[in-house]
PDB file of C-alpha atoms in Angstrom:
ATOM      1  CA  MET H   1     -19.415 -57.275   7.307  1.00 58.00           C
ATOM      2  CA  LYS H   2     -15.550 -58.562   6.296  1.00 58.00           C
ATOM      3  CA  LEU H   3     -16.079 -54.950   3.643  1.00 56.00           C
ATOM      4  CA  LYS H   4     -16.528 -52.649   6.706  1.00 56.00           C
ATOM      5  CA  LYS H   5     -13.648 -54.468   8.709  1.00 56.00           C
ATOM      6  CA  ALA H   6     -11.565 -53.987   5.330  1.00 51.00           C
ATOM      7  CA  PHE H   7     -12.032 -50.687   4.780  1.00 52.00           C
ATOM      8  CA  ALA H   8     -11.232 -49.893   8.463  1.00 53.00           C
ATOM      9  CA  LEU H   9      -8.172 -51.827   8.705  1.00 52.00           C
ATOM     10  CA  PHE H  10      -7.405 -49.964   5.412  1.00 52.00           C
ATOM     11  CA  LEU H  11      -8.528 -46.068   7.159  1.00 49.00           C
ATOM     12  CA  ILE H  12      -6.163 -46.980  10.067  1.00 54.00           C
ATOM     13  CA  VAL H  13      -3.293 -47.553   7.459  1.00 50.00           C
ATOM     14  CA  ILE H  14      -3.730 -45.015   6.196  1.00 52.00           C
ATOM     15  CA  LEU H  15      -3.837 -42.883   8.894  1.00 51.00           C
ATOM     16  CA  SER H  16      -1.413 -44.165  10.711  1.00 50.00           C
ATOM     17  CA  SER H  17       1.108 -43.663   7.788  1.00 50.00           C
ATOM     18  CA  CYS H  18       0.611 -40.118   7.459  1.00 50.00           C
ATOM     19  CA  SER H  19       3.412 -37.896   9.817  1.00 51.00           C
ATOM     20  CA  LEU H  20       2.630 -34.006  10.673  1.00 52.00           C
ATOM     21  CA  ASN H  21       5.915 -33.838  11.862  1.00 52.00           C
ATOM     22  CA  ASP H  22       6.747 -30.441  11.859  1.00 55.00           C
ATOM     23  CA  ASP H  23      10.456 -29.389  12.039  1.00 60.00           C
ATOM     24  CA  ASN H  24      10.023 -26.661  13.218  1.00 69.00           C
ATOM     25  CA  THR H  25      11.987 -24.181  10.891  1.00 75.00           C
ATOM     26  CA  ASN H  26      11.295 -20.392  11.474  1.00 92.00           C
ATOM     27  CA  PHE H  27      11.278 -18.166   8.530  1.00 92.00           C
ATOM     28  CA  SER H  28       9.794 -14.479   7.900  1.00 95.00           C
ATOM     29  CA  PHE H  29       9.358 -12.597   4.174  1.00 97.00           C
ATOM     30  CA  VAL H  30      11.815  -9.784   4.069  1.00 97.00           C
ATOM     31  CA  ARG H  31      12.490  -7.647   1.105  1.00 98.00           C
ATOM     32  CA  ILE H  32      15.155  -7.782  -0.825  1.00 97.00           C
ATOM     33  CA  PRO H  33      16.683  -4.706  -2.641  1.00 98.00           C
ATOM     34  CA  VAL H  34      16.622  -4.990  -7.757  1.00 98.00           C
ATOM     35  CA  THR H  35      19.810  -3.841  -7.689  1.00 98.00           C
ATOM     36  CA  GLY H  36      19.417  -3.622 -12.270  1.00 98.00           C
ATOM     37  CA  ALA H  37      16.737  -4.199 -14.770  1.00 98.00           C
ATOM     38  CA  THR H  38      16.963  -4.826 -18.390  1.00 97.00           C
ATOM     39  CA  PRO H  39      14.007  -4.253 -20.479  1.00 95.00           C
ATOM     40  CA  PRO H  40      12.506  -5.140 -23.280  1.00 94.00           C
ATOM     41  CA  ASP H  41      13.661  -3.735 -26.654  1.00 90.00           C
ATOM     42  CA  ALA H  42      10.069  -3.102 -28.279  1.00 88.00           C
ATOM     43  CA  VAL H  43       6.803  -4.145 -26.135  1.00 93.00           C
ATOM     44  CA  SER H  44       3.483  -4.521 -27.661  1.00 94.00           C
ATOM     45  CA  LEU H  45      -0.670  -3.664 -26.404  1.00 94.00           C
ATOM     46  CA  ASN H  46      -1.864  -6.879 -25.194  1.00 95.00           C
ATOM     47  CA  LEU H  47       1.148  -9.123 -25.501  1.00 95.00           C
ATOM     48  CA  PRO H  48       3.667 -10.377 -22.674  1.00 96.00           C
ATOM     49  CA  PHE H  49       6.969  -8.889 -22.197  1.00 96.00           C
ATOM     50  CA  ARG H  50      10.016  -9.342 -19.669  1.00 97.00           C
ATOM     51  CA  ILE H  51      12.472  -7.538 -17.224  1.00 97.00           C
ATOM     52  CA  GLN H  52      14.834  -8.757 -16.275  1.00 98.00           C
ATOM     53  CA  LEU H  53      15.168  -8.354 -12.756  1.00 98.00           C
ATOM     54  CA  ASP H  54      18.844  -7.840 -10.820  1.00 98.00           C
ATOM     55  CA  TYR H  55      19.734  -8.452  -6.824  1.00 98.00           C
ATOM     56  CA  LEU H  56      22.442 -10.103  -4.740  1.00 97.00           C
ATOM     57  CA  ARG H  57      21.215 -12.984  -2.326  1.00 96.00           C
ATOM     58  CA  PRO H  58      22.806 -11.969   0.715  1.00 96.00           C
ATOM     59  CA  SER H  59      22.836 -15.431   2.777  1.00 96.00           C
ATOM     60  CA  THR H  60      22.439 -18.916   1.553  1.00 97.00           C
ATOM     61  CA  CYS H  61      19.150 -18.485   4.219  1.00 96.00           C
ATOM     62  CA  HIS H  62      17.395 -16.658   2.051  1.00 97.00           C
ATOM     63  CA  PHE H  63      15.287 -17.700  -0.796  1.00 97.00           C
ATOM     64  CA  ILE H  64      13.157 -15.913  -3.921  1.00 96.00           C
ATOM     65  CA  GLU H  65       9.266 -16.098  -3.278  1.00 97.00           C
ATOM     66  CA  GLY H  66       7.958 -14.127  -5.810  1.00 96.00           C
ATOM     67  CA  ILE H  67       7.363 -10.028  -6.626  1.00 97.00           C
ATOM     68  CA  ASP H  68       4.871  -8.937  -5.367  1.00 97.00           C
ATOM     69  CA  LEU H  69       2.643  -5.545  -6.299  1.00 97.00           C
ATOM     70  CA  ILE H  70       2.932  -2.835  -3.692  1.00 96.00           C
ATOM     71  CA  SER H  71       0.775  -0.360  -5.598  1.00 97.00           C
ATOM     72  CA  ALA H  72      -1.042   0.393  -8.770  1.00 97.00           C
ATOM     73  CA  ASP H  73      -1.857   3.262 -10.422  1.00 97.00           C
ATOM     74  CA  SER H  74      -3.874   1.699 -13.280  1.00 92.00           C
ATOM     75  CA  GLU H  75      -5.057   5.346 -14.658  1.00 94.00           C
ATOM     76  CA  ASN H  76      -0.968   6.893 -14.975  1.00 96.00           C
ATOM     77  CA  ASN H  77       0.511   3.163 -15.571  1.00 96.00           C
ATOM     78  CA  ILE H  78       2.451   3.442 -12.324  1.00 97.00           C
ATOM     79  CA  PHE H  79       2.986   0.135 -10.734  1.00 98.00           C
ATOM     80  CA  THR H  80       5.472  -0.726  -7.478  1.00 98.00           C
ATOM     81  CA  PHE H  81       6.398  -3.709  -6.523  1.00 98.00           C
ATOM     82  CA  THR H  82       9.429  -5.692  -4.310  1.00 98.00           C
ATOM     83  CA  LEU H  83      10.906  -8.539  -4.524  1.00 98.00           C
ATOM     84  CA  VAL H  84      10.272 -11.512  -1.239  1.00 98.00           C
ATOM     85  CA  ALA H  85      12.074 -13.599  -0.101  1.00 97.00           C
ATOM     86  CA  SER H  86      11.825 -16.255   2.662  1.00 96.00           C
ATOM     87  CA  LEU H  87      14.906 -15.932   4.702  1.00 96.00           C
ATOM     88  CA  VAL H  88      14.766 -18.780   7.136  1.00 96.00           C
ATOM     89  CA  ASP H  89      16.159 -18.855  10.163  1.00 94.00           C
ATOM     90  CA  ARG H  90      19.080 -21.033  10.686  1.00 91.00           C
ATOM     91  CA  ASP H  91      22.377 -21.191  12.634  1.00 90.00           C
ATOM     92  CA  ASP H  92      24.399 -22.224   9.688  1.00 93.00           C
ATOM     93  CA  CYS H  93      23.301 -19.728   7.500  1.00 94.00           C
ATOM     94  CA  ALA H  94      26.424 -17.892   5.597  1.00 95.00           C
ATOM     95  CA  ASP H  95      27.016 -14.321   4.359  1.00 95.00           C
ATOM     96  CA  LEU H  96      26.600 -13.930   0.330  1.00 95.00           C
ATOM     97  CA  ALA H  97      29.097 -11.190  -0.675  1.00 88.00           C
ATOM     98  CA  ASP H  98      28.537 -11.089  -4.426  1.00 91.00           C
ATOM     99  CA  ASP H  99      26.022 -13.209  -5.104  1.00 94.00           C
ATOM    100  CA  SER H 100      24.160 -12.079  -8.298  1.00 96.00           C
ATOM    101  CA  ARG H 101      20.969 -13.328  -9.198  1.00 97.00           C
ATOM    102  CA  GLN H 102      18.009 -12.130 -12.232  1.00 97.00           C
ATOM    103  CA  ILE H 103      14.807 -12.912 -12.081  1.00 97.00           C
ATOM    104  CA  PRO H 104      11.976 -12.646 -14.971  1.00 97.00           C
ATOM    105  CA  PHE H 105      10.269  -9.856 -13.732  1.00 97.00           C
ATOM    106  CA  GLU H 106       6.931 -10.231 -16.614  1.00 96.00           C
ATOM    107  CA  PHE H 107       3.842  -7.810 -17.413  1.00 96.00           C
ATOM    108  CA  VAL H 108       0.951  -7.518 -19.681  1.00 96.00           C
ATOM    109  CA  ALA H 109       0.373  -4.062 -20.690  1.00 94.00           C
ATOM    110  CA  THR H 110      -3.698  -3.631 -21.388  1.00 93.00           C
ATOM    111  CA  ALA H 111      -3.693   0.172 -22.498  1.00 93.00           C
ATOM    112  CA  GLY H 112      -1.517   2.367 -24.830  1.00 92.00           C
ATOM    113  CA  GLY H 113       1.220   5.294 -23.663  1.00 93.00           C
ATOM    114  CA  VAL H 114       4.757   4.750 -20.787  1.00 96.00           C
ATOM    115  CA  TYR H 115       4.120   2.425 -18.630  1.00 96.00           C
ATOM    116  CA  THR H 116       6.380   3.259 -14.846  1.00 98.00           C
ATOM    117  CA  PHE H 117       7.645   0.214 -13.163  1.00 98.00           C
ATOM    118  CA  ARG H 118       9.192   1.282  -9.704  1.00 98.00           C
ATOM    119  CA  PHE H 119      11.120  -1.610  -8.126  1.00 98.00           C
ATOM    120  CA  PHE H 120      12.152  -1.630  -3.894  1.00 98.00           C
ATOM    121  CA  GLN H 121      15.742  -1.118  -4.525  1.00 98.00           C
ATOM    122  CA  GLY H 122      17.025  -0.528  -0.203  1.00 97.00           C
ATOM    123  CA  THR H 123      16.222   2.246   2.489  1.00 97.00           C
ATOM    124  CA  VAL H 124      18.440   4.858   2.969  1.00 97.00           C
ATOM    125  CA  ASP H 125      17.231   7.369   5.737  1.00 97.00           C
ATOM    126  CA  GLY H 126      14.683   5.414   6.354  1.00 96.00           C
ATOM    127  CA  GLU H 127      12.962   6.438   2.701  1.00 98.00           C
ATOM    128  CA  ASP H 128      12.143   2.959   0.649  1.00 98.00           C
ATOM    129  CA  GLN H 129      14.297   3.908  -2.573  1.00 98.00           C
ATOM    130  CA  PHE H 130      12.917   2.905  -6.471  1.00 98.00           C
ATOM    131  CA  LEU H 131      14.624   2.297  -9.007  1.00 98.00           C
ATOM    132  CA  GLU H 132      12.250   3.264 -11.791  1.00 98.00           C
ATOM    133  CA  VAL H 133      11.800   1.773 -15.644  1.00 97.00           C
ATOM    134  CA  GLU H 134      10.129   3.278 -18.135  1.00 97.00           C
ATOM    135  CA  ILE H 135       8.114   1.384 -20.742  1.00 96.00           C
ATOM    136  CA  PRO H 136       6.394   2.852 -23.915  1.00 95.00           C
ATOM    137  CA  ILE H 137       3.806   0.850 -25.294  1.00 93.00           C
ATOM    138  CA  ALA H 138       3.202   0.723 -29.389  1.00 85.00           C
ATOM    139  CA  VAL H 139      -0.507  -0.212 -30.116  1.00 82.00           C
ATOM    140  CA  GLY H 140      -1.060  -1.045 -33.724  1.00 70.00           C
ATOM    141  CA  GLY H 141       1.101  -3.133 -36.087  1.00 55.00           C
TER     142      GLY H 141
END
């Protein structure tokens, strides 16, 4: 009986110590334009490689979350990506004019030939623009 009371007391303490307090911070996900890309010198089949992506952080309320695949044409080795950031809805956000940043993009080529990577660069007259990086894949050694 004492064990049941001790267990019940333990559960009450544990459950009451959990805080579900939400600070009511609202955010949304936005696309961040890529301003440049630095491909590797050489790429081999089935080995990971890295493309260094450049971007400008628009404000102190933008936080990079990752790189999302928009579309893939695996037959022709054409892949389209966008850089995604969370944008926190706060009153104290400051615009950043020249906060240049980099993020690595890693990929493994599983077929020979030329791979085309398209990275979202912004929108002009309602049309998405993309920076294209072509990378030949070395087969064999």
